[in-house]
Amino acid sequence: MKRYSVFAIAREAMRYHMGWERAWASPEPKPAYDAIIVGAGGHGLATAYYLGKNFGITNVAILEKGWLGGGNTGRNTTIIRSNYLQDPSAAIYEKSRSLYETLSQDLNYNVMFSPRGVMMLAQTHHEVRGYLRTQHANALQGVATEFITPQRVKELCPILNIDGPRYPVLGALWQARGGTGRHDAVAWGYARACSAMGMHIIQNCEVKGVRSENGQVTGVDTTKGFISTKKLGMVVAGHSGQLAEMAGFRLPIEAVALQALVSEPIKPCMDVVVMANTVHGYMSQSDKGEMVIGGGTDGFNNYTQRGSFHHIEETLRALVETFPIISRLKMLRQWGGIVDMTGDRSPLISKTPLGNCFINCGWGTGGFKAIPGSGWAMAELMAKGEPGPLAEAFNMWRFKDGQFIDESVAAGVAH
Ligand SMILES: Cc1cc2nc3c(=O)[nH]c(=O)nc-3n(C[C@H](O)[C@H](O)[C@H](O)COP(=O)(O)OP(=O)(O)OC[C@H]3O[C@@H](n4cnc5c(N)ncnc54)[C@H](O)[C@@H]3O)c2cc1C
C-alpha cells in the first residue's frame, strides 16, 4: 500500500491523479479464515485491525451485508468524549479517546480528530450534583474534566443562551480534549489498513446462519455461500439480536432508531460541542459549516433506519431555546440509525454460550467515540479467548449476576 503524504499528493497532482490505488481490495471470499468478523462498521473494522496489529492474526474476513461504514458508523453525530461515571466505562472510553489522538498517524489516514472540547450543560440542580459527582469520579480515574461556571460556558460558546426561558444554564461538565472526528474516515482508514494487511473485506455479503459442532463455532452461511472459521466475532450493532438468534442464544438488548439532522452550511459560529440533556438536544458545527444536530431515540423498538417528523419538532424546539440564533436556519437532511441498547446502557464485549463465538455490541447511542478502544479490547478477547482488563466487566452474564455498569445518565441518549 502506498503511503499518503504531502509528496504523494504533489506527485499525483503532476499526473492528473491517475496513480492513486483503490483504498481497499474487494475480493471474493475464500472457503476458510482463521477469524471472521460480521459487520464492517467501525467496531468490526477496528477489531480486525487490532487483531492484525496487536496479535499478528491477518487471515481474517470482515463480512458486511451492505457497504462498509453504512450502518451507524456513517450515521452518527461524531462526538468523542470519555467523561463516563463508572470505572470500567471511563477506562475503555478514555483508552479510545487517547487512541483517537494519534489515529490519523497510526492509520496513515486523516480521520479529522478535532479535540475542540465537549460541554454537557447542567440546567437543573440535580444535574449540577450529577456532573460534580462525575467530575470527582473522573479525577480519580485519570480522565481530565472540570465543572465550569455559566460565565465560562458563555465565553466558550457565545451563541449559547445561558438565561434560557425554562432552564437557565447553571454550569457544565467540560472535557477539553473531547471533540469530534470524521465518521466515514474512521471506517475508511481502518478498512484501508486491514486490506493492506491482507484481510478480506467482503461487502454485499449477508450472514444468514451460524454453524457449530460440539458447542464450537465452525462457520457462517452467507449470501456468498458457506465460509468456515475457527473464531467468529459478531459486531453488528442494532442487528445483534438477530445474529445471536442464529447462533442459538439470546442477548439482553433492544434495537431502536436514533435520529440526527444537519442544517444548511453557515459561517463558523461555534467551535465546541454542546450537549443540553435536560431539554434534549446537542449540536456542533462541521468543517463544512453545517450545524450537526442530534435527536432522540424512538420510544418503541424498530429497524426502520430513518428519521421521523415528531423528533425534528422536539429536537429543534430544545435547540432554539438553547441557541436562539438558529431559529431561521434551514434544515437540509435528516436520517436514522438502528442502535443497540442494553438495560444498563453499557456495551457487551463478551464470550457467548457458543464456543469461540464472541460478541461486541450494546454501544447504543454512543459508540462512535468507543471505536478504537472497543476494537482493541475485542481483538484481545478474540485472540486470547479470554477478556483482558478493558473488556472483563462488559461480559453478557453481568445482567444475570446483577453486576450492572449503570451509565443511564451518561449514555441515555446524550453522546
Ligand atoms: C443518529 C445517531 C447519532 C449518533 N451519535 C453518536 C455520537 O455523536 N457519538 C458517539 O460516540 N456515538 C454516536 N452514535 C452511536 C454510534 O454511531 C454507534 O454506537 C456506532 O457507530 C456503532 O458502530 P458499530 O460498528 O458497532 O455498528 P454499525 O456501524 O451499525 O455496523 C454494523 C454493521 O453490521 C452490518 N450487519 C448487520 N447485520 C449483518 C449481517 N447479518 N451480515 C453482515 N453484516 C451485517 C450492518 O450492515 C452494519 O454495517 C450515534 C448513532 C446514531 C444512529
CSV table of C-alpha atoms and ligand atoms in Angstrom, one decimal:
chain,number,residue,atom,x,y,z
A,1,MET,CA,0.0,0.0,0.0
A,2,LYS,CA,1.3,3.4,-0.9
A,3,ARG,CA,1.7,5.9,1.9
A,4,TYR,CA,-0.4,9.0,1.8
A,5,SER,CA,1.8,12.0,2.3
A,6,VAL,CA,2.3,15.6,1.0
A,7,PHE,CA,4.8,14.2,-1.5
A,8,ALA,CA,2.2,11.7,-2.8
A,9,ILE,CA,-0.3,14.5,-3.3
A,10,ALA,CA,2.3,16.6,-5.2
A,11,ARG,CA,3.3,13.6,-7.3
A,12,GLU,CA,-0.3,12.8,-8.2
A,13,ALA,CA,-1.1,16.5,-8.9
A,14,MET,CA,1.6,16.3,-11.6
A,15,ARG,CA,0.0,13.3,-13.3
A,16,TYR,CA,-3.7,14.2,-13.1
A,17,HIS,CA,-4.3,12.0,-10.1
A,18,MET,CA,-4.1,8.8,-12.2
A,19,GLY,CA,-1.8,6.9,-9.9
A,20,TRP,CA,-3.9,6.5,-6.8
A,21,GLU,CA,-4.6,2.9,-5.8
A,22,ARG,CA,-8.0,1.7,-4.6
A,23,ALA,CA,-8.1,2.3,-0.9
A,24,TRP,CA,-9.1,-1.4,-0.2
A,25,ALA,CA,-9.5,-4.5,-2.3
A,26,SER,CA,-12.8,-6.2,-3.0
A,27,PRO,CA,-12.0,-9.9,-3.1
A,28,GLU,CA,-14.3,-12.9,-3.3
A,29,PRO,CA,-14.5,-14.9,-0.1
A,30,LYS,CA,-12.0,-17.8,0.5
A,31,PRO,CA,-13.5,-21.1,1.8
A,32,ALA,CA,-11.9,-20.6,5.3
A,33,TYR,CA,-10.4,-18.0,7.5
A,34,ASP,CA,-8.7,-18.1,10.9
A,35,ALA,CA,-11.2,-15.4,12.1
A,36,ILE,CA,-14.4,-13.9,10.7
A,37,ILE,CA,-15.9,-10.6,11.8
A,38,VAL,CA,-19.5,-10.0,10.9
A,39,GLY,CA,-20.2,-6.3,10.4
A,40,ALA,CA,-17.9,-3.7,8.7
A,41,GLY,CA,-18.8,-0.8,10.9
A,42,GLY,CA,-16.2,1.0,12.9
A,43,HIS,CA,-16.2,-1.6,15.7
A,44,GLY,CA,-15.8,-4.6,13.3
A,45,LEU,CA,-13.1,-3.0,11.3
A,46,ALA,CA,-11.2,-1.8,14.4
A,47,THR,CA,-11.4,-5.3,15.8
A,48,ALA,CA,-9.9,-6.7,12.6
A,49,TYR,CA,-7.2,-4.0,12.6
A,50,TYR,CA,-6.0,-4.7,16.1
A,51,LEU,CA,-6.2,-8.5,15.6
A,52,GLY,CA,-3.6,-7.9,12.9
A,53,LYS,CA,-1.6,-5.1,14.5
A,54,ASN,CA,-1.5,-6.4,18.1
A,55,PHE,CA,-1.7,-10.2,17.6
A,56,GLY,CA,-0.4,-10.9,14.1
A,57,ILE,CA,-3.7,-12.6,13.1
A,58,THR,CA,-4.3,-11.5,9.5
A,59,ASN,CA,-6.1,-14.4,7.8
A,60,VAL,CA,-9.3,-12.5,8.6
A,61,ALA,CA,-12.6,-11.8,6.7
A,62,ILE,CA,-14.9,-8.9,7.6
A,63,LEU,CA,-18.4,-9.7,6.2
A,64,GLU,CA,-20.7,-6.8,5.5
A,65,LYS,CA,-24.3,-7.1,4.3
A,66,GLY,CA,-24.3,-3.6,2.8
A,67,TRP,CA,-21.4,-1.2,2.3
A,68,LEU,CA,-18.7,-0.7,4.8
A,69,GLY,CA,-19.5,2.1,7.3
A,70,GLY,CA,-23.1,2.2,6.0
A,71,GLY,CA,-24.6,1.4,9.4
A,72,ASN,CA,-24.5,3.6,12.5
A,73,THR,CA,-20.8,4.4,11.9
A,74,GLY,CA,-21.7,6.5,8.9
A,75,ARG,CA,-24.8,8.0,10.5
A,76,ASN,CA,-23.7,9.4,13.8
A,77,THR,CA,-23.0,12.9,15.1
A,78,THR,CA,-19.3,12.1,15.7
A,79,ILE,CA,-19.0,13.2,19.3
A,80,ILE,CA,-16.0,11.9,21.1
A,81,ARG,CA,-15.6,12.1,24.9
A,82,SER,CA,-14.7,9.8,27.8
A,83,ASN,CA,-16.4,11.5,30.8
A,84,TYR,CA,-18.4,8.5,32.0
A,85,LEU,CA,-19.1,7.7,35.6
A,86,GLN,CA,-18.2,4.1,36.3
A,87,ASP,CA,-14.6,2.8,36.3
A,88,PRO,CA,-14.9,0.2,33.6
A,89,SER,CA,-16.5,2.8,31.3
A,90,ALA,CA,-14.0,5.5,31.9
A,91,ALA,CA,-11.2,3.1,31.3
A,92,ILE,CA,-12.4,1.9,27.9
A,93,TYR,CA,-13.7,5.3,26.7
A,94,GLU,CA,-10.5,7.0,27.8
A,95,LYS,CA,-8.4,4.4,26.1
A,96,SER,CA,-10.4,5.0,23.0
A,97,ARG,CA,-10.2,8.8,23.2
A,98,SER,CA,-6.4,8.5,23.6
A,99,LEU,CA,-6.1,6.2,20.6
A,100,TYR,CA,-8.1,8.8,18.6
A,101,GLU,CA,-5.4,11.4,19.4
A,102,THR,CA,-2.9,9.6,17.2
A,103,LEU,CA,-5.2,7.6,15.0
A,104,SER,CA,-4.5,9.6,11.8
A,105,GLN,CA,-0.8,8.9,12.1
A,106,ASP,CA,-1.4,5.3,13.1
A,107,LEU,CA,-3.6,4.5,10.1
A,108,ASN,CA,-1.9,7.0,7.7
A,109,TYR,CA,-5.4,8.3,7.1
A,110,ASN,CA,-6.8,11.7,8.2
A,111,VAL,CA,-9.7,10.9,10.5
A,112,MET,CA,-10.0,14.6,11.3
A,113,PHE,CA,-10.0,14.1,15.0
A,114,SER,CA,-10.7,17.6,16.4
A,115,PRO,CA,-10.4,17.8,20.2
A,116,ARG,CA,-12.3,21.1,20.3
A,117,GLY,CA,-13.9,20.4,23.7
A,118,VAL,CA,-17.2,19.0,24.7
A,119,MET,CA,-19.5,20.5,27.3
A,120,MET,CA,-22.5,18.9,28.9
A,121,LEU,CA,-24.8,21.6,30.3
A,122,ALA,CA,-26.2,21.4,33.8
A,123,GLN,CA,-29.7,23.0,33.7
A,124,THR,CA,-31.1,21.7,36.9
A,125,HIS,CA,-29.7,21.4,40.4
A,126,HIS,CA,-29.9,17.7,40.1
A,127,GLU,CA,-27.7,17.8,37.0
A,128,VAL,CA,-25.2,20.1,38.8
A,129,ARG,CA,-24.8,17.4,41.5
A,130,GLY,CA,-24.6,14.6,39.0
A,131,TYR,CA,-21.9,16.3,36.9
A,132,LEU,CA,-19.9,17.3,40.0
A,133,ARG,CA,-20.0,13.7,41.0
A,134,THR,CA,-18.8,12.7,37.5
A,135,GLN,CA,-16.0,15.2,37.7
A,136,HIS,CA,-14.8,13.8,41.0
A,137,ALA,CA,-15.0,10.2,39.6
A,138,ASN,CA,-13.1,11.3,36.5
A,139,ALA,CA,-10.4,12.9,38.7
A,140,LEU,CA,-9.8,9.5,40.4
A,141,GLN,CA,-10.0,7.7,37.0
A,142,GLY,CA,-7.4,9.9,35.3
A,143,VAL,CA,-9.9,11.5,32.9
A,144,ALA,CA,-9.4,15.2,32.6
A,145,THR,CA,-12.7,17.0,33.1
A,146,GLU,CA,-13.8,20.1,35.0
A,147,PHE,CA,-17.1,21.6,36.1
A,148,ILE,CA,-17.2,25.2,34.7
A,149,THR,CA,-19.4,28.2,35.6
A,150,PRO,CA,-22.1,29.7,33.4
A,151,GLN,CA,-19.8,32.6,32.6
A,152,ARG,CA,-17.1,30.3,31.3
A,153,VAL,CA,-19.8,28.4,29.3
A,154,LYS,CA,-20.7,31.7,27.6
A,155,GLU,CA,-17.1,32.5,26.9
A,156,LEU,CA,-16.5,29.2,25.3
A,157,CYS,CA,-19.7,29.3,23.3
A,158,PRO,CA,-21.0,32.9,22.8
A,159,ILE,CA,-24.1,31.8,20.8
A,160,LEU,CA,-25.5,29.9,23.7
A,161,ASN,CA,-28.3,31.4,25.7
A,162,ILE,CA,-27.4,30.8,29.3
A,163,ASP,CA,-30.5,32.6,30.6
A,164,GLY,CA,-32.9,30.1,29.0
A,165,PRO,CA,-36.6,30.7,29.5
A,166,ARG,CA,-37.2,27.4,31.1
A,167,TYR,CA,-33.8,26.1,32.3
A,168,PRO,CA,-31.0,28.7,32.8
A,169,VAL,CA,-27.5,27.2,32.5
A,170,LEU,CA,-26.1,26.5,36.0
A,171,GLY,CA,-22.7,25.3,34.8
A,172,ALA,CA,-21.3,22.5,32.6
A,173,LEU,CA,-19.1,19.4,32.7
A,174,TRP,CA,-16.3,20.3,30.3
A,175,GLN,CA,-13.8,17.9,28.7
A,176,ALA,CA,-11.3,20.0,26.8
A,177,ARG,CA,-9.8,17.0,24.9
A,178,GLY,CA,-13.1,15.7,23.8
A,179,GLY,CA,-14.4,16.7,20.4
A,180,THR,CA,-15.3,15.2,17.0
A,181,GLY,CA,-13.9,13.1,14.2
A,182,ARG,CA,-14.9,12.3,10.7
A,183,HIS,CA,-17.1,9.2,10.9
A,184,ASP,CA,-16.6,7.9,7.4
A,185,ALA,CA,-12.9,8.5,7.5
A,186,VAL,CA,-12.6,6.3,10.6
A,187,ALA,CA,-14.3,3.4,8.8
A,188,TRP,CA,-12.3,4.0,5.6
A,189,GLY,CA,-9.0,4.4,7.4
A,190,TYR,CA,-9.4,1.1,9.3
A,191,ALA,CA,-10.6,-0.6,6.1
A,192,ARG,CA,-7.6,0.5,4.2
A,193,ALA,CA,-5.2,-0.6,6.9
A,194,CYS,CA,-7.0,-4.0,7.2
A,195,SER,CA,-6.8,-4.5,3.5
A,196,ALA,CA,-3.1,-3.6,3.4
A,197,MET,CA,-2.5,-6.4,6.0
A,198,GLY,CA,-4.1,-8.8,3.5
A,199,MET,CA,-7.5,-9.1,5.3
A,200,HIS,CA,-10.6,-9.6,3.1
A,201,ILE,CA,-13.4,-7.0,3.4
A,202,ILE,CA,-16.4,-8.6,1.7
A,203,GLN,CA,-19.3,-6.2,1.1
A,204,ASN,CA,-22.8,-7.2,0.0
A,205,CYS,CA,-22.3,-10.4,1.9
A,206,GLU,CA,-25.0,-11.0,4.5
A,207,VAL,CA,-24.6,-13.6,7.2
A,208,LYS,CA,-27.7,-15.8,7.2
A,209,GLY,CA,-26.8,-18.5,9.6
A,210,VAL,CA,-24.2,-19.7,12.1
A,211,ARG,CA,-23.0,-23.3,12.1
A,212,SER,CA,-21.5,-25.2,15.0
A,213,GLU,CA,-20.3,-28.6,16.1
A,214,ASN,CA,-19.9,-29.9,19.7
A,215,GLY,CA,-20.7,-26.4,21.0
A,216,GLN,CA,-17.9,-24.7,18.9
A,217,VAL,CA,-18.5,-22.4,16.0
A,218,THR,CA,-17.5,-23.8,12.7
A,219,GLY,CA,-18.5,-21.2,10.2
A,220,VAL,CA,-21.2,-19.0,8.7
A,221,ASP,CA,-23.8,-19.3,5.9
A,222,THR,CA,-23.8,-16.2,3.8
A,223,THR,CA,-25.3,-14.9,0.6
A,224,LYS,CA,-22.0,-15.8,-1.0
A,225,GLY,CA,-22.0,-19.4,0.4
A,226,PHE,CA,-20.6,-21.1,3.4
A,227,ILE,CA,-17.4,-19.9,4.9
A,228,SER,CA,-15.6,-21.8,7.6
A,229,THR,CA,-13.8,-20.3,10.6
A,230,LYS,CA,-12.3,-21.1,14.0
A,231,LYS,CA,-13.3,-17.8,15.6
A,232,LEU,CA,-16.3,-15.7,15.0
A,233,GLY,CA,-16.8,-12.1,16.1
A,234,MET,CA,-20.3,-10.6,15.8
A,235,VAL,CA,-20.1,-6.8,15.6
A,236,VAL,CA,-23.4,-5.8,14.1
A,237,ALA,CA,-24.9,-3.1,16.5
A,238,GLY,CA,-28.7,-3.0,16.0
A,239,HIS,CA,-28.8,-6.4,14.4
A,240,SER,CA,-27.0,-8.2,17.3
A,241,GLY,CA,-30.2,-9.9,18.4
A,242,GLN,CA,-30.7,-11.5,15.0
A,243,LEU,CA,-27.1,-12.8,14.9
A,244,ALA,CA,-27.4,-14.1,18.4
A,245,GLU,CA,-30.6,-16.0,17.4
A,246,MET,CA,-28.7,-17.6,14.5
A,247,ALA,CA,-26.0,-18.7,17.0
A,248,GLY,CA,-28.7,-20.1,19.4
A,249,PHE,CA,-28.7,-17.7,22.3
A,250,ARG,CA,-30.5,-14.5,23.4
A,251,LEU,CA,-29.0,-11.1,24.3
A,252,PRO,CA,-30.2,-8.6,26.8
A,253,ILE,CA,-30.5,-6.0,24.1
A,254,GLU,CA,-33.1,-4.0,22.2
A,255,ALA,CA,-32.9,-2.3,18.8
A,256,VAL,CA,-34.3,1.2,18.3
A,257,ALA,CA,-34.0,4.1,15.8
A,258,LEU,CA,-31.9,7.1,16.8
A,259,GLN,CA,-32.0,10.2,14.7
A,260,ALA,CA,-29.9,13.2,13.6
A,261,LEU,CA,-30.1,16.1,11.2
A,262,VAL,CA,-27.9,18.8,9.7
A,263,SER,CA,-28.6,22.4,8.7
A,264,GLU,CA,-27.5,24.3,5.6
A,265,PRO,CA,-23.9,25.4,5.9
A,266,ILE,CA,-23.2,28.7,7.6
A,267,LYS,CA,-20.1,30.7,8.6
A,268,PRO,CA,-18.2,29.4,11.6
A,269,CYS,CA,-20.1,30.3,14.8
A,270,MET,CA,-19.4,27.5,17.3
A,271,ASP,CA,-16.1,25.8,17.9
A,272,VAL,CA,-17.1,23.5,20.7
A,273,VAL,CA,-19.6,20.6,21.1
A,274,VAL,CA,-22.6,21.4,23.3
A,275,MET,CA,-25.0,18.9,24.8
A,276,ALA,CA,-28.1,20.1,26.6
A,277,ASN,CA,-29.5,16.9,28.1
A,278,THR,CA,-32.4,18.4,30.1
A,279,VAL,CA,-34.1,20.0,27.1
A,280,HIS,CA,-32.5,17.2,25.0
A,281,GLY,CA,-30.6,18.4,22.1
A,282,TYR,CA,-26.9,18.7,21.1
A,283,MET,CA,-25.1,20.5,18.4
A,284,SER,CA,-21.7,21.0,16.9
A,285,GLN,CA,-20.5,22.6,13.6
A,286,SER,CA,-19.0,20.5,10.9
A,287,ASP,CA,-15.9,21.6,8.9
A,288,LYS,CA,-18.3,22.3,6.0
A,289,GLY,CA,-20.3,24.8,8.2
A,290,GLU,CA,-23.4,22.6,8.7
A,291,MET,CA,-24.8,22.5,12.2
A,292,VAL,CA,-24.9,18.9,13.2
A,293,ILE,CA,-27.8,18.2,15.5
A,294,GLY,CA,-28.7,15.1,17.5
A,295,GLY,CA,-32.2,14.0,18.3
A,296,GLY,CA,-33.7,11.3,20.5
A,297,THR,CA,-34.4,7.6,20.2
A,298,ASP,CA,-37.8,6.3,19.2
A,299,GLY,CA,-40.0,5.2,22.2
A,300,PHE,CA,-40.5,1.8,20.6
A,301,ASN,CA,-38.3,-1.0,19.2
A,302,ASN,CA,-37.9,-0.9,15.4
A,303,TYR,CA,-35.5,-1.4,12.5
A,304,THR,CA,-36.7,1.5,10.3
A,305,GLN,CA,-33.3,3.2,9.9
A,306,ARG,CA,-34.9,6.5,9.0
A,307,GLY,CA,-36.0,9.8,10.6
A,308,SER,CA,-39.5,10.9,11.6
A,309,PHE,CA,-41.3,14.3,12.0
A,310,HIS,CA,-42.0,14.3,15.7
A,311,HIS,CA,-38.3,14.1,16.5
A,312,ILE,CA,-37.5,17.1,14.3
A,313,GLU,CA,-40.0,19.2,16.2
A,314,GLU,CA,-38.9,18.1,19.7
A,315,THR,CA,-35.2,18.4,19.0
A,316,LEU,CA,-35.4,21.8,17.3
A,317,ARG,CA,-37.7,23.2,20.0
A,318,ALA,CA,-35.0,22.3,22.5
A,319,LEU,CA,-32.2,23.8,20.4
A,320,VAL,CA,-33.9,27.0,19.5
A,321,GLU,CA,-34.3,27.6,23.3
A,322,THR,CA,-30.6,26.9,23.8
A,323,PHE,CA,-29.3,28.6,20.7
A,324,PRO,CA,-31.8,31.3,19.6
A,325,ILE,CA,-29.7,32.3,16.6
A,326,ILE,CA,-30.5,29.1,14.8
A,327,SER,CA,-34.3,29.8,14.6
A,328,ARG,CA,-34.2,30.8,11.0
A,329,LEU,CA,-31.7,28.1,9.8
A,330,LYS,CA,-32.9,25.7,7.1
A,331,MET,CA,-32.5,22.0,7.8
A,332,LEU,CA,-31.0,20.0,5.0
A,333,ARG,CA,-31.1,16.3,5.8
A,334,GLN,CA,-32.4,14.0,8.5
A,335,TRP,CA,-31.7,10.3,9.0
A,336,GLY,CA,-31.7,7.5,11.5
A,337,GLY,CA,-29.7,4.5,12.6
A,338,ILE,CA,-30.6,1.4,14.5
A,339,VAL,CA,-28.9,1.5,17.8
A,340,ASP,CA,-28.4,-1.5,20.2
A,341,MET,CA,-29.5,-0.6,23.8
A,342,THR,CA,-28.7,-2.7,26.9
A,343,GLY,CA,-30.5,-2.2,30.2
A,344,ASP,CA,-27.6,-0.5,31.9
A,345,ARG,CA,-26.6,1.5,28.7
A,346,SER,CA,-23.2,-0.2,28.7
A,347,PRO,CA,-21.8,-2.4,26.0
A,348,LEU,CA,-21.1,-6.1,25.7
A,349,ILE,CA,-17.7,-7.3,24.8
A,350,SER,CA,-18.1,-10.9,25.7
A,351,LYS,CA,-17.7,-14.6,25.2
A,352,THR,CA,-21.0,-16.2,24.4
A,353,PRO,CA,-22.7,-19.6,25.2
A,354,LEU,CA,-21.3,-20.8,21.8
A,355,GLY,CA,-17.6,-21.7,21.9
A,356,ASN,CA,-15.2,-19.3,20.0
A,357,CYS,CA,-18.1,-17.1,19.2
A,358,PHE,CA,-17.7,-13.6,20.6
A,359,ILE,CA,-20.0,-10.6,20.7
A,360,ASN,CA,-19.3,-6.8,20.7
A,361,CYS,CA,-22.5,-4.7,20.8
A,362,GLY,CA,-24.6,-2.6,23.0
A,363,TRP,CA,-22.8,0.7,22.3
A,364,GLY,CA,-26.3,2.1,21.8
A,365,THR,CA,-26.4,5.9,21.1
A,366,GLY,CA,-22.7,6.5,22.0
A,367,GLY,CA,-20.3,4.0,20.3
A,368,PHE,CA,-18.6,6.2,17.7
A,369,LYS,CA,-16.3,7.5,20.4
A,370,ALA,CA,-15.5,4.0,21.5
A,371,ILE,CA,-14.4,2.5,18.2
A,372,PRO,CA,-10.6,2.3,18.7
A,373,GLY,CA,-10.9,1.2,22.3
A,374,SER,CA,-13.6,-1.3,21.6
A,375,GLY,CA,-11.7,-2.8,18.7
A,376,TRP,CA,-8.6,-3.0,20.9
A,377,ALA,CA,-10.4,-4.9,23.6
A,378,MET,CA,-12.4,-7.1,21.3
A,379,ALA,CA,-9.3,-8.1,19.4
A,380,GLU,CA,-7.7,-9.2,22.7
A,381,LEU,CA,-10.8,-11.2,23.6
A,382,MET,CA,-10.8,-13.0,20.2
A,383,ALA,CA,-7.1,-13.6,20.0
A,384,LYS,CA,-6.7,-15.0,23.6
A,385,GLY,CA,-10.2,-16.4,24.0
A,386,GLU,CA,-10.4,-14.5,27.4
A,387,PRO,CA,-11.2,-10.9,28.0
A,388,GLY,CA,-8.4,-8.5,29.0
A,389,PRO,CA,-8.8,-5.8,31.7
A,390,LEU,CA,-10.6,-3.4,29.4
A,391,ALA,CA,-13.4,-5.9,28.4
A,392,GLU,CA,-13.7,-8.0,31.6
A,393,ALA,CA,-16.6,-6.1,33.2
A,394,PHE,CA,-18.6,-6.0,30.0
A,395,ASN,CA,-19.5,-9.7,29.8
A,396,MET,CA,-23.1,-10.6,29.0
A,397,TRP,CA,-23.6,-12.5,32.2
A,398,ARG,CA,-23.5,-9.3,34.3
A,399,PHE,CA,-27.2,-9.0,33.8
A,400,LYS,CA,-27.8,-12.4,35.4
A,401,ASP,CA,-25.3,-11.7,38.2
A,402,GLY,CA,-26.6,-8.2,38.9
A,403,GLN,CA,-23.2,-6.6,38.1
A,404,PHE,CA,-24.6,-3.7,36.1
A,405,ILE,CA,-22.4,-0.9,34.8
A,406,ASP,CA,-25.0,1.8,35.1
A,407,GLU,CA,-24.4,4.6,32.6
A,408,SER,CA,-28.1,5.5,32.1
A,409,VAL,CA,-27.3,9.1,32.9
A,410,ALA,CA,-24.1,9.4,30.9
A,411,ALA,CA,-25.2,7.5,27.9
A,412,GLY,CA,-29.0,7.6,27.8
A,413,VAL,CA,-29.3,9.5,24.6
A,414,ALA,CA,-26.6,12.1,25.1
A,415,HIS,CA,-23.4,11.2,23.3
B,1,LIG,C1,-28.1,9.3,14.7
B,1,LIG,C2,-27.0,8.7,15.5
B,1,LIG,C3,-26.2,9.6,16.2
B,1,LIG,C4,-25.1,9.1,16.9
B,1,LIG,N1,-24.2,10.0,17.5
B,1,LIG,C5,-23.1,9.5,18.2
B,1,LIG,C6,-22.2,10.4,18.7
B,1,LIG,O1,-22.3,11.6,18.5
B,1,LIG,N2,-21.1,9.9,19.3
B,1,LIG,C7,-20.9,8.5,19.5
B,1,LIG,O2,-20.0,8.2,20.2
B,1,LIG,N3,-21.8,7.7,19.0
B,1,LIG,C8,-22.9,8.1,18.3
B,1,LIG,N4,-23.8,7.2,17.8
B,1,LIG,C9,-23.7,5.8,18.0
B,1,LIG,C10,-22.7,5.2,17.1
B,1,LIG,O3,-22.9,5.6,15.8
B,1,LIG,C11,-22.7,3.6,17.2
B,1,LIG,O4,-22.6,3.2,18.5
B,1,LIG,C12,-21.5,3.0,16.4
B,1,LIG,O5,-21.4,3.6,15.1
B,1,LIG,C13,-21.7,1.5,16.3
B,1,LIG,O6,-20.7,1.0,15.4
B,1,LIG,P1,-20.8,-0.5,15.0
B,1,LIG,O7,-19.6,-0.7,14.2
B,1,LIG,O8,-21.0,-1.3,16.2
B,1,LIG,O9,-22.1,-0.6,14.2
B,1,LIG,P2,-22.5,-0.2,12.7
B,1,LIG,O10,-21.7,0.9,12.2
B,1,LIG,O11,-24.0,-0.2,12.6
B,1,LIG,O12,-22.0,-1.5,11.9
B,1,LIG,C14,-22.7,-2.8,11.9
B,1,LIG,C15,-22.6,-3.4,10.6
B,1,LIG,O13,-23.1,-4.7,10.6
B,1,LIG,C16,-23.8,-4.9,9.4
B,1,LIG,N5,-24.6,-6.1,9.5
B,1,LIG,C17,-25.8,-6.2,10.3
B,1,LIG,N6,-26.3,-7.5,10.1
B,1,LIG,C18,-25.4,-8.2,9.3
B,1,LIG,C19,-25.4,-9.5,8.8
B,1,LIG,N7,-26.4,-10.3,9.1
B,1,LIG,N8,-24.4,-9.8,7.9
B,1,LIG,C20,-23.4,-9.0,7.6
B,1,LIG,N9,-23.4,-7.7,8.1
B,1,LIG,C21,-24.4,-7.3,8.9
B,1,LIG,C22,-24.5,-3.6,9.1
B,1,LIG,O14,-24.9,-3.5,7.7
B,1,LIG,C23,-23.6,-2.6,9.6
B,1,LIG,O15,-22.8,-2.0,8.6
B,1,LIG,C24,-24.9,7.7,17.1
B,1,LIG,C25,-25.8,6.8,16.4
B,1,LIG,C26,-26.8,7.3,15.6
B,1,LIG,C27,-27.7,6.4,14.8
